[in-house]
Each structure stands twice: as structure tokens, then as C-alpha cells.
Amino acid sequence: MNVFSHPEFDNHEHLSFFCDPETGLKAIVAIHNTSRGPALGGCRMFPYASDEEALRDVLRLSRGMTYKSALANLDLGGGKSVIIGNPRTHKSDALLEAMGRHLEGLGGQYIAAEDSGTSVPDLKIMGQHTKHVAGIVERTAFDGQPSTGDPSPTTAYGTFVGLKAAVKHKLGREDLTGLKVAIQGVGNVGYRLARHLTEAGAELWVHDIHQENMQRAVDELGAHAASAEDILLLPVDVIAPCAMGAVLNDDSIPRLKTTVIAGAANNLLQRPDHDRALKDRGILYAPDFAINAGGIIDVFYERTGASPEKVRAHVEGIGRTLAEIFMRSDRSCVPTGEVANTIAEERFRKHSGVAVASRERFSGAI
Ligand code: NAD
């Protein structure tokens, strides 16, 4: 298995491979870049078919976190961890405790948060052996509501703010009354986004593979139910994919009838060149890692401590970042995803000299 010559290797600073035969733990931690601060990212548990597949995922995802945190102007670097195994059958308290001990050994260079296959209770078990876990503290959220540590409400609000910035840029309107929006996936983030949009007067179409989630949006928010085949192809002002990645692809892009894509799901573009395909069709794409940064902002402030007002103000910065991305994309004819990558690189490369100071400031607040 190649590491330094791996296609996904991007000058990652640190890779750790953990094995604990007693508990069956096999895990990889990848720290991509810490120039802005310690690497924060989810701990994913998945039954990878091979070590190679796990390595590929952790290299790719950790790099993505560097870009997301830098673009969100957080004093954080990018990292990710993967535990190889089926979360339904291989997960045990002992395995999670072993993971916690390993994370402690990294001395805070990497901070783990919830991801697919792990939950807040799992992170709390790891947290018995390390202080380097995040997203587990009950507190008051950005909107003054009690929070369990689940970042979804903040992600949904950030997506709403970003969607408004996209609508303003593309459609020249700030009032959302009567705006037509189709949401794919009305789970933790999508449903809350739908609620913000309904309150702002938008008309919604929704689809969810879980019938009860879709029905809740229909009953409680007056949304129209749409089919799986139609939801992304409706002739609406905005498509908001909030379920899964790779939905913007060779099949869907030529058939889209919208002019704005603004949704929370990660990795929406199936391939990087789909960014250009959207621009060529005149569709404004709000890059996923810019618009869905509310969650990482929330987790950051959980650890450093901040008033709800400060968190809200930072989340609202997502709108300004997107406005800058859209403006630079228009001026340069470069697609929005590529512009977002460039801005993120400007933000994390510029910080190279302050890594240690930033890390100390962050750790001191734990
Ligand atoms: P969730 O599991 O609570 O909700 C996803 C919803 O999508 C579920 O209701 C599910 O039934 C539905 N769904 C799945 N496949 C579907 C399909 N093919 N068609 C229609 N609906 C489908 O997850 P979430 O926390 O709401 O996250 C949604 C997306 O946003 C994910 O891609 C996630 O990675 C991303 N995201 C979430 C956060 C966060 O704070 N939760 C932060 C950043 C990014």
C-alpha cells in the first residue's frame, strides 16, 4: 500500500495507524494541515473492504477539513480518523476506549468529532480517556436554544444564510416570499433548513427516502411531496441537496431546471469538473464545504467557549464568504468550487507562521 505516492496524498503532515488486537481496533488518523490550528474532523467507522480504501478515505476527508475550516475562518486545521469495522457489529465500549487512548497519545494535534458510524455517546466514551474529542457538550446554541452538542441546527442555519446569499447574487432578491425551493433529504439539517425557509415565506418541495420524514415536512411546513426522480429536476429557483453526495453528475447536470444549487450535503460534485459543467450551464453552485460550515463553527466554539451571539455572527459570515466566492467567480470566469479552494488556500497558507501560537490559544481553552 503506497502512502507518500498515494494519489490522495497531499503533503499530509502526519498519519497514524492504530491497532489494538484485544478490542479489534484498527484505525487511521490523518492530519492534513495544522497551520491555522489543531486538526479537527470526524471519526468515521465503516466496514471498509480494504486498508487501501480506508487510507484513501481518510487522506481525502482530512484534506477537505483543512479547506472547510480555513474557508470558515476558524483557527483549526484539517484532520479525520477512520475506524475499520462495521459500526453495528464491531463497535464496543472497549474499542472506543482504546481509540480514546490512542487519540490522547497524539497530544491534541487531532480532535475527533462525530461522523457516520459514530455518535455523541461514542465520542463521550472516547472522551473518558482523552480531552481531544468535540461536539459532546450540552450548552446554549447560537439561537439561544439548549444544545446537546449536535451541530445540525447550526449547519442548517448556515445553509439558510448561504442560500440567501446565493439567491441575492443570482436572482437579485433578498425577500424570499414565494421563492421556490426543492430539498432532497429532510433529516436533521434538511428539515431545519425547510423550517427557516418556510418562516421566510418560501414555497417548498421535498423528497426523503424515509416516508415519515417527508410526511413531517408536508404536515408541519406545508411542503409539496415530490418523487425521488423529480426532486432535483424540478423547475424551481433553488435546489438544496441535503441527503448525500455525488448528486451533481453527468446524468443530473444537463437536466437541471434550476439556476441555484445551495444545499448542505458533502461532496455534491461527483467529479471536480462538474463545477465547470454547472458554470457553463449558468447555474450558480454554492460550494458544499463553504455553505455547510455551520457545524464545524459550532464545534469550534464548543471548545473555545463563546456567547450564542458570537457563534451566530460567525455563522452569518458564511454569507459574506459565499458572496466573495460568487463575485470572484463572475469576474474570473472560474467556477465557484475552484474559487472556494483558492480562497481557502490563501487563508491556510497565509497562517503557516502562526501555527504554534494558534494551537496554544485553542488548547488553553479546553
Ligand atoms: P440525516 O441522516 O439526519 O438526514 C439525511 C436525510 O436524507 C434523511 O432523512 C434520509 O432519510 C434522507 N436521505 C438519504 N438518502 C436519500 C435519498 N437518496 N433521497 C432523499 N433523501 C435521502 O443527515 P444530516 O445530519 O441532516 O446531514 C445531511 C447532509 O449534510 C449529509 O450529507 C451530511 O454529511 C451533511 N452535513 C451535515 C452536517 C451536520 O451538522 N449534520 C454538517 C455538514 C454537512
CSV table of C-alpha atoms and ligand atoms in Angstrom, one decimal:
chain,number,residue,atom,x,y,z
A,1,MET,CA,0.0,0.0,0.0
A,2,ASN,CA,1.5,3.3,-1.1
A,3,VAL,CA,1.4,6.3,1.2
A,4,PHE,CA,3.6,9.1,0.0
A,5,SER,CA,2.9,8.3,-3.6
A,6,HIS,CA,-0.8,7.7,-3.0
A,7,PRO,CA,-3.0,9.7,-5.4
A,8,GLU,CA,-4.9,11.3,-2.5
A,9,PHE,CA,-1.7,12.1,-0.5
A,10,ASP,CA,-1.4,15.9,-0.4
A,11,ASN,CA,1.6,16.6,1.8
A,12,HIS,CA,-0.3,15.5,4.8
A,13,GLU,CA,1.7,16.4,7.9
A,14,HIS,CA,1.0,13.2,9.9
A,15,LEU,CA,-0.5,9.8,9.6
A,16,SER,CA,-1.0,7.3,12.5
A,17,PHE,CA,-2.1,3.7,12.2
A,18,PHE,CA,-3.5,2.2,15.4
A,19,CYS,CA,-4.1,-1.4,16.1
A,20,ASP,CA,-5.4,-2.9,19.4
A,21,PRO,CA,-5.8,-6.7,19.0
A,22,GLU,CA,-7.6,-7.1,22.3
A,23,THR,CA,-10.6,-4.9,21.2
A,24,GLY,CA,-10.2,-5.4,17.4
A,25,LEU,CA,-9.5,-1.7,16.9
A,26,LYS,CA,-7.9,-0.8,13.6
A,27,ALA,CA,-7.8,2.9,12.9
A,28,ILE,CA,-6.1,5.5,10.9
A,29,VAL,CA,-5.8,9.2,11.8
A,30,ALA,CA,-4.7,11.6,9.1
A,31,ILE,CA,-3.7,15.2,9.9
A,32,HIS,CA,-3.5,17.2,6.7
A,33,ASN,CA,-2.5,20.6,7.8
A,34,THR,CA,-2.3,22.4,11.1
A,35,SER,CA,-1.1,25.9,10.0
A,36,ARG,CA,-4.3,27.5,11.4
A,37,GLY,CA,-4.6,25.3,14.5
A,38,PRO,CA,-5.1,21.7,15.6
A,39,ALA,CA,-6.7,19.4,13.1
A,40,LEU,CA,-10.4,18.8,13.8
A,41,GLY,CA,-12.6,16.4,12.0
A,42,GLY,CA,-15.0,13.5,12.3
A,43,CYS,CA,-14.1,10.0,13.4
A,44,ARG,CA,-15.8,7.7,10.9
A,45,MET,CA,-16.5,4.0,11.5
A,46,PHE,CA,-17.1,2.0,8.3
A,47,PRO,CA,-16.6,-1.6,7.1
A,48,TYR,CA,-14.0,-0.7,4.5
A,49,ALA,CA,-13.4,-3.5,2.0
A,50,SER,CA,-9.6,-3.0,2.3
A,51,ASP,CA,-7.0,-1.0,4.2
A,52,GLU,CA,-6.4,0.8,0.9
A,53,GLU,CA,-10.0,2.0,0.8
A,54,ALA,CA,-9.7,3.3,4.4
A,55,LEU,CA,-6.5,5.1,3.7
A,56,ARG,CA,-8.0,6.7,0.6
A,57,ASP,CA,-11.0,8.0,2.5
A,58,VAL,CA,-9.0,9.4,5.5
A,59,LEU,CA,-6.5,11.2,3.2
A,60,ARG,CA,-9.3,12.7,1.1
A,61,LEU,CA,-11.6,13.7,4.0
A,62,SER,CA,-8.8,15.2,6.2
A,63,ARG,CA,-7.7,17.4,3.3
A,64,GLY,CA,-11.3,18.5,2.9
A,65,MET,CA,-11.4,19.6,6.6
A,66,THR,CA,-8.4,21.9,6.1
A,67,TYR,CA,-10.2,23.7,3.3
A,68,LYS,CA,-13.6,23.8,5.2
A,69,SER,CA,-12.1,25.3,8.4
A,70,ALA,CA,-9.9,27.8,6.6
A,71,LEU,CA,-12.7,29.0,4.4
A,72,ALA,CA,-14.8,29.4,7.6
A,73,ASN,CA,-12.0,31.5,9.1
A,74,LEU,CA,-11.5,29.2,12.0
A,75,ASP,CA,-8.3,28.7,13.9
A,76,LEU,CA,-8.4,25.0,13.0
A,77,GLY,CA,-6.5,22.6,10.8
A,78,GLY,CA,-7.8,19.6,8.9
A,79,GLY,CA,-7.9,16.0,10.1
A,80,LYS,CA,-10.0,13.0,10.1
A,81,SER,CA,-10.0,9.5,11.5
A,82,VAL,CA,-11.4,6.2,10.3
A,83,ILE,CA,-12.1,3.1,12.3
A,84,ILE,CA,-12.2,0.0,10.1
A,85,GLY,CA,-15.2,-2.1,11.0
A,86,ASN,CA,-18.9,-2.4,11.0
A,87,PRO,CA,-20.4,0.0,13.5
A,88,ARG,CA,-23.4,-2.3,14.1
A,89,THR,CA,-21.4,-5.4,14.9
A,90,HIS,CA,-17.8,-4.4,15.7
A,91,LYS,CA,-18.3,-1.4,18.0
A,92,SER,CA,-17.8,-1.9,21.7
A,93,ASP,CA,-17.1,0.3,24.7
A,94,ALA,CA,-13.6,-1.3,24.9
A,95,LEU,CA,-12.8,-0.5,21.3
A,96,LEU,CA,-14.0,3.2,21.7
A,97,GLU,CA,-11.9,3.5,24.9
A,98,ALA,CA,-8.9,2.1,23.0
A,99,MET,CA,-9.5,4.7,20.3
A,100,GLY,CA,-9.7,7.4,23.0
A,101,ARG,CA,-6.3,6.3,24.5
A,102,HIS,CA,-4.7,6.5,21.0
A,103,LEU,CA,-6.1,9.9,20.4
A,104,GLU,CA,-4.7,11.1,23.7
A,105,GLY,CA,-1.3,10.0,22.5
A,106,LEU,CA,-1.5,12.5,19.7
A,107,GLY,CA,-1.4,15.2,22.2
A,108,GLY,CA,-4.2,17.3,20.8
A,109,GLN,CA,-2.8,17.7,17.3
A,110,TYR,CA,-6.1,16.0,16.2
A,111,ILE,CA,-9.5,16.4,17.7
A,112,ALA,CA,-12.2,13.9,16.9
A,113,ALA,CA,-15.9,14.6,16.4
A,114,GLU,CA,-18.9,12.6,15.5
A,115,ASP,CA,-19.2,11.2,11.9
A,116,SER,CA,-21.0,8.5,10.1
A,117,GLY,CA,-20.8,5.3,12.2
A,118,THR,CA,-20.1,7.1,15.4
A,119,SER,CA,-22.4,9.1,17.7
A,120,VAL,CA,-22.2,11.6,20.5
A,121,PRO,CA,-22.4,8.8,23.2
A,122,ASP,CA,-19.5,7.0,21.4
A,123,LEU,CA,-17.4,10.2,21.5
A,124,LYS,CA,-18.2,10.5,25.2
A,125,ILE,CA,-16.8,7.0,25.8
A,126,MET,CA,-13.6,8.0,23.9
A,127,GLY,CA,-13.6,11.2,26.0
A,128,GLN,CA,-13.1,9.1,29.2
A,129,HIS,CA,-9.5,8.7,28.0
A,130,THR,CA,-8.8,11.9,26.1
A,131,LYS,CA,-9.8,15.5,26.2
A,132,HIS,CA,-9.3,15.7,22.4
A,133,VAL,CA,-12.9,15.0,21.4
A,134,ALA,CA,-15.5,17.6,20.4
A,135,GLY,CA,-19.2,18.0,19.9
A,136,ILE,CA,-20.3,16.4,23.1
A,137,VAL,CA,-21.0,19.3,25.5
A,138,GLU,CA,-24.6,20.4,26.4
A,139,ARG,CA,-24.9,24.2,26.2
A,140,THR,CA,-26.8,27.1,24.8
A,141,ALA,CA,-26.8,27.1,21.0
A,142,PHE,CA,-26.4,30.1,18.6
A,143,ASP,CA,-30.2,30.7,18.7
A,144,GLY,CA,-30.5,30.6,22.5
A,145,GLN,CA,-32.0,27.1,22.5
A,146,PRO,CA,-30.5,24.2,24.6
A,147,SER,CA,-28.0,22.2,22.6
A,148,THR,CA,-26.9,18.6,23.1
A,149,GLY,CA,-23.7,19.2,21.1
A,150,ASP,CA,-25.4,18.2,17.8
A,151,PRO,CA,-24.2,20.7,15.3
A,152,SER,CA,-27.1,20.1,12.8
A,153,PRO,CA,-29.2,23.2,13.9
A,154,THR,CA,-26.1,25.5,13.3
A,155,THR,CA,-25.4,23.7,10.0
A,156,ALA,CA,-29.0,24.3,8.9
A,157,TYR,CA,-28.9,28.0,9.8
A,158,GLY,CA,-25.6,28.4,8.0
A,159,THR,CA,-27.0,26.7,4.9
A,160,PHE,CA,-30.0,29.1,5.1
A,161,VAL,CA,-27.7,32.1,5.3
A,162,GLY,CA,-25.7,30.8,2.4
A,163,LEU,CA,-28.8,30.0,0.3
A,164,LYS,CA,-29.9,33.6,0.8
A,165,ALA,CA,-26.5,34.9,-0.4
A,166,ALA,CA,-26.8,32.7,-3.5
A,167,VAL,CA,-30.4,33.9,-4.2
A,168,LYS,CA,-29.3,37.5,-3.8
A,169,HIS,CA,-26.4,37.1,-6.1
A,170,LYS,CA,-28.1,35.1,-8.9
A,171,LEU,CA,-31.7,36.3,-8.7
A,172,GLY,CA,-31.1,39.8,-7.2
A,173,ARG,CA,-33.7,39.3,-4.5
A,174,GLU,CA,-33.5,39.5,-0.7
A,175,ASP,CA,-37.1,38.8,0.1
A,176,LEU,CA,-37.7,35.0,-0.1
A,177,THR,CA,-41.5,35.3,-0.2
A,178,GLY,CA,-42.7,32.9,-2.9
A,179,LEU,CA,-39.2,31.6,-3.6
A,180,LYS,CA,-39.5,28.0,-4.9
A,181,VAL,CA,-37.1,25.6,-3.3
A,182,ALA,CA,-36.7,21.8,-3.6
A,183,ILE,CA,-35.0,20.0,-0.8
A,184,GLN,CA,-33.6,16.5,-1.2
A,185,GLY,CA,-33.5,14.9,2.3
A,186,VAL,CA,-35.3,16.4,5.2
A,187,GLY,CA,-33.4,14.9,8.1
A,188,ASN,CA,-31.5,16.7,10.8
A,189,VAL,CA,-30.2,19.5,8.6
A,190,GLY,CA,-32.7,19.5,5.7
A,191,TYR,CA,-35.8,19.7,7.9
A,192,ARG,CA,-34.4,22.6,9.9
A,193,LEU,CA,-33.5,24.4,6.6
A,194,ALA,CA,-37.0,23.8,5.4
A,195,ARG,CA,-38.3,25.4,8.6
A,196,HIS,CA,-36.2,28.5,8.1
A,197,LEU,CA,-37.3,28.8,4.5
A,198,THR,CA,-41.0,28.4,5.4
A,199,GLU,CA,-40.7,31.1,8.0
A,200,ALA,CA,-39.2,33.3,5.3
A,201,GLY,CA,-42.2,32.7,3.1
A,202,ALA,CA,-40.6,30.2,0.6
A,203,GLU,CA,-42.7,27.5,-1.2
A,204,LEU,CA,-41.1,24.1,-0.7
A,205,TRP,CA,-40.9,20.7,-2.5
A,206,VAL,CA,-39.3,17.9,-0.6
A,207,HIS,CA,-38.3,14.3,-1.0
A,208,ASP,CA,-36.9,11.8,1.5
A,209,ILE,CA,-36.4,8.1,1.3
A,210,HIS,CA,-37.9,7.9,4.8
A,211,GLN,CA,-41.6,8.4,4.2
A,212,GLU,CA,-42.2,9.7,7.8
A,213,ASN,CA,-39.5,12.4,7.4
A,214,MET,CA,-41.1,13.6,4.1
A,215,GLN,CA,-44.6,13.5,5.7
A,216,ARG,CA,-43.4,15.6,8.6
A,217,ALA,CA,-42.3,18.4,6.2
A,218,VAL,CA,-45.7,18.1,4.4
A,219,ASP,CA,-47.8,18.1,7.5
A,220,GLU,CA,-45.9,20.7,9.6
A,221,LEU,CA,-44.5,23.0,6.9
A,222,GLY,CA,-47.0,22.7,4.1
A,223,ALA,CA,-44.3,21.4,1.7
A,224,HIS,CA,-45.2,19.6,-1.5
A,225,ALA,CA,-44.1,16.0,-1.7
A,226,ALA,CA,-42.0,15.2,-4.8
A,227,SER,CA,-40.7,11.9,-6.1
A,228,ALA,CA,-37.1,10.6,-6.0
A,229,GLU,CA,-36.8,11.0,-9.8
A,230,ASP,CA,-38.2,14.6,-9.8
A,231,ILE,CA,-36.8,16.3,-6.8
A,232,LEU,CA,-33.5,17.5,-8.3
A,233,LEU,CA,-35.1,18.2,-11.7
A,234,LEU,CA,-38.0,20.5,-10.7
A,235,PRO,CA,-38.3,23.9,-12.3
A,236,VAL,CA,-37.6,25.8,-9.1
A,237,ASP,CA,-35.4,28.7,-8.1
A,238,VAL,CA,-33.2,26.7,-5.8
A,239,ILE,CA,-32.2,23.1,-5.4
A,240,ALA,CA,-31.0,22.2,-1.9
A,241,PRO,CA,-29.5,18.7,-1.7
A,242,CYS,CA,-29.3,17.8,2.0
A,243,ALA,CA,-29.0,14.0,1.8
A,244,MET,CA,-26.0,12.6,0.1
A,245,GLY,CA,-23.1,13.4,-2.2
A,246,ALA,CA,-22.3,13.0,-5.9
A,247,VAL,CA,-25.8,14.1,-6.9
A,248,LEU,CA,-24.4,16.7,-9.3
A,249,ASN,CA,-23.1,14.4,-12.1
A,250,ASP,CA,-23.1,13.7,-15.8
A,251,ASP,CA,-26.7,12.4,-15.6
A,252,SER,CA,-28.3,15.2,-13.5
A,253,ILE,CA,-26.5,18.4,-14.6
A,254,PRO,CA,-27.7,18.5,-18.2
A,255,ARG,CA,-31.3,18.0,-16.9
A,256,LEU,CA,-31.3,20.6,-14.1
A,257,LYS,CA,-34.0,23.3,-14.5
A,258,THR,CA,-32.8,25.5,-11.6
A,259,THR,CA,-30.3,28.3,-11.6
A,260,VAL,CA,-29.1,28.0,-7.9
A,261,ILE,CA,-27.7,24.9,-6.1
A,262,ALA,CA,-27.4,25.5,-2.3
A,263,GLY,CA,-27.5,22.5,-0.1
A,264,ALA,CA,-25.7,21.0,2.9
A,265,ALA,CA,-24.7,17.6,1.7
A,266,ASN,CA,-21.0,16.9,1.5
A,267,ASN,CA,-19.2,16.2,-1.8
A,268,LEU,CA,-22.1,17.2,-4.0
A,269,LEU,CA,-20.0,17.2,-7.2
A,270,GLN,CA,-19.3,13.7,-8.4
A,271,ARG,CA,-16.1,14.8,-10.1
A,272,PRO,CA,-14.2,18.1,-9.8
A,273,ASP,CA,-15.0,19.1,-13.4
A,274,HIS,CA,-18.7,19.1,-12.6
A,275,ASP,CA,-18.0,22.5,-11.1
A,276,ARG,CA,-17.2,23.8,-14.6
A,277,ALA,CA,-20.2,22.0,-16.1
A,278,LEU,CA,-22.6,23.9,-13.7
A,279,LYS,CA,-21.0,27.2,-14.5
A,280,ASP,CA,-21.2,26.5,-18.2
A,281,ARG,CA,-25.0,25.9,-17.8
A,282,GLY,CA,-25.4,29.2,-15.9
A,283,ILE,CA,-26.2,27.5,-12.7
A,284,LEU,CA,-24.8,29.1,-9.5
A,285,TYR,CA,-23.3,26.5,-7.2
A,286,ALA,CA,-22.7,27.4,-3.6
A,287,PRO,CA,-19.7,25.1,-2.8
A,288,ASP,CA,-20.8,22.5,-0.2
A,289,PHE,CA,-17.8,22.9,2.1
A,290,ALA,CA,-18.5,26.7,2.3
A,291,ILE,CA,-22.2,26.6,2.9
A,292,ASN,CA,-22.3,23.7,5.3
A,293,ALA,CA,-19.6,25.0,7.6
A,294,GLY,CA,-22.0,25.9,10.4
A,295,GLY,CA,-21.4,22.5,12.1
A,296,ILE,CA,-17.6,23.0,12.3
A,297,ILE,CA,-18.1,26.5,13.5
A,298,ASP,CA,-20.4,25.2,16.3
A,299,VAL,CA,-18.0,22.5,17.4
A,300,PHE,CA,-15.1,25.0,17.4
A,301,TYR,CA,-16.9,27.3,19.8
A,302,GLU,CA,-18.0,24.5,22.0
A,303,ARG,CA,-14.3,24.0,22.8
A,304,THR,CA,-13.2,27.6,23.0
A,305,GLY,CA,-16.3,28.9,24.6
A,306,ALA,CA,-18.3,31.8,23.2
A,307,SER,CA,-21.6,33.6,23.6
A,308,PRO,CA,-24.5,32.4,21.3
A,309,GLU,CA,-24.3,35.9,19.7
A,310,LYS,CA,-20.7,35.3,18.7
A,311,VAL,CA,-21.4,31.9,17.2
A,312,ARG,CA,-24.4,33.3,15.3
A,313,ALA,CA,-22.2,36.2,13.9
A,314,HIS,CA,-19.5,33.8,12.8
A,315,VAL,CA,-22.1,31.5,11.1
A,316,GLU,CA,-23.5,34.6,9.3
A,317,GLY,CA,-20.0,35.1,7.9
A,318,ILE,CA,-20.8,32.2,5.6
A,319,GLY,CA,-23.0,34.5,3.6
A,320,ARG,CA,-20.1,37.0,3.1
A,321,THR,CA,-17.7,34.3,2.2
A,322,LEU,CA,-20.1,33.0,-0.4
A,323,ALA,CA,-20.7,36.5,-1.8
A,324,GLU,CA,-16.9,36.8,-2.2
A,325,ILE,CA,-16.7,33.4,-4.0
A,326,PHE,CA,-19.6,34.3,-6.3
A,327,MET,CA,-18.1,37.7,-7.2
A,328,ARG,CA,-14.6,36.3,-7.9
A,329,SER,CA,-16.1,33.6,-10.0
A,330,ASP,CA,-18.0,36.1,-12.1
A,331,ARG,CA,-15.0,38.3,-12.6
A,332,SER,CA,-12.6,35.5,-13.4
A,333,CYS,CA,-14.9,33.0,-15.2
A,334,VAL,CA,-13.5,30.4,-12.8
A,335,PRO,CA,-16.2,28.0,-11.4
A,336,THR,CA,-17.2,28.6,-7.8
A,337,GLY,CA,-15.8,25.4,-6.3
A,338,GLU,CA,-12.4,26.3,-7.7
A,339,VAL,CA,-12.6,29.8,-6.4
A,340,ALA,CA,-13.5,28.5,-2.9
A,341,ASN,CA,-10.5,26.2,-3.0
A,342,THR,CA,-8.2,29.2,-3.9
A,343,ILE,CA,-9.7,31.3,-1.1
A,344,ALA,CA,-9.2,28.5,1.4
A,345,GLU,CA,-5.6,28.0,0.3
A,346,GLU,CA,-5.0,31.8,0.7
A,347,ARG,CA,-6.4,31.5,4.2
A,348,PHE,CA,-4.4,28.5,5.4
A,349,ARG,CA,-1.1,29.2,3.6
A,350,LYS,CA,-1.0,32.7,5.0
A,351,HIS,CA,-1.2,31.3,8.5
A,352,SER,CA,1.8,29.0,8.3
A,353,GLY,CA,3.9,31.2,10.7
A,354,VAL,CA,1.3,31.3,13.5
A,355,ALA,CA,0.6,27.6,13.9
A,356,VAL,CA,2.1,27.2,17.3
A,357,ALA,CA,0.5,30.3,18.8
A,358,SER,CA,-2.9,29.4,17.4
A,359,ARG,CA,-2.6,25.8,18.8
A,360,GLU,CA,-1.7,27.1,22.2
A,361,ARG,CA,-4.6,29.5,22.3
A,362,PHE,CA,-7.0,26.8,21.3
A,363,SER,CA,-5.7,24.1,23.7
A,364,GLY,CA,-5.6,26.5,26.6
A,365,ALA,CA,-9.3,27.0,26.4
A,366,ILE,CA,-10.2,23.3,26.6
B,1,NAD,P1,-29.6,12.9,8.3
B,1,NAD,O1,-29.2,11.5,8.2
B,1,NAD,O2,-30.2,13.4,9.6
B,1,NAD,O3,-30.5,13.4,7.1
B,1,NAD,C1,-30.4,12.9,5.8
B,1,NAD,C2,-31.8,12.7,5.3
B,1,NAD,O4,-31.7,12.3,3.9
B,1,NAD,C3,-32.5,11.5,6.0
B,1,NAD,O5,-33.8,11.9,6.4
B,1,NAD,C4,-32.5,10.4,5.0
B,1,NAD,O6,-33.7,9.6,5.0
B,1,NAD,C5,-32.5,11.2,3.7
B,1,NAD,N1,-32.0,10.5,2.5
B,1,NAD,C6,-31.0,9.7,2.4
B,1,NAD,N2,-30.8,9.3,1.1
B,1,NAD,C7,-31.7,9.9,0.4
B,1,NAD,C8,-32.1,10.0,-1.0
B,1,NAD,N3,-31.4,9.2,-1.8
B,1,NAD,N4,-33.1,10.8,-1.4
B,1,NAD,C9,-33.8,11.5,-0.5
B,1,NAD,N5,-33.5,11.5,0.9
B,1,NAD,C10,-32.5,10.7,1.3
B,1,NAD,O7,-28.2,13.7,8.0
B,1,NAD,P2,-27.9,15.3,8.3
B,1,NAD,O8,-27.2,15.4,9.5
B,1,NAD,O9,-29.2,16.0,8.0
B,1,NAD,O10,-26.9,15.6,7.1
B,1,NAD,C11,-27.4,15.8,5.7
B,1,NAD,C12,-26.2,16.0,4.8
B,1,NAD,O11,-25.5,17.2,5.3
B,1,NAD,C13,-25.1,14.9,4.8
B,1,NAD,O12,-24.6,14.8,3.6
B,1,NAD,C14,-24.1,15.4,5.8
B,1,NAD,O13,-22.8,14.9,5.5
B,1,NAD,C15,-24.1,16.9,5.5
B,1,NAD,N6,-23.6,17.7,6.6
B,1,NAD,C16,-24.2,17.6,7.8
B,1,NAD,C17,-23.8,18.4,8.9
B,1,NAD,C18,-24.4,18.3,10.3
B,1,NAD,O14,-24.1,19.2,11.1
B,1,NAD,N7,-25.3,17.4,10.5
B,1,NAD,C19,-22.7,19.2,8.7
B,1,NAD,C20,-22.1,19.3,7.5
B,1,NAD,C21,-22.6,18.5,6.4
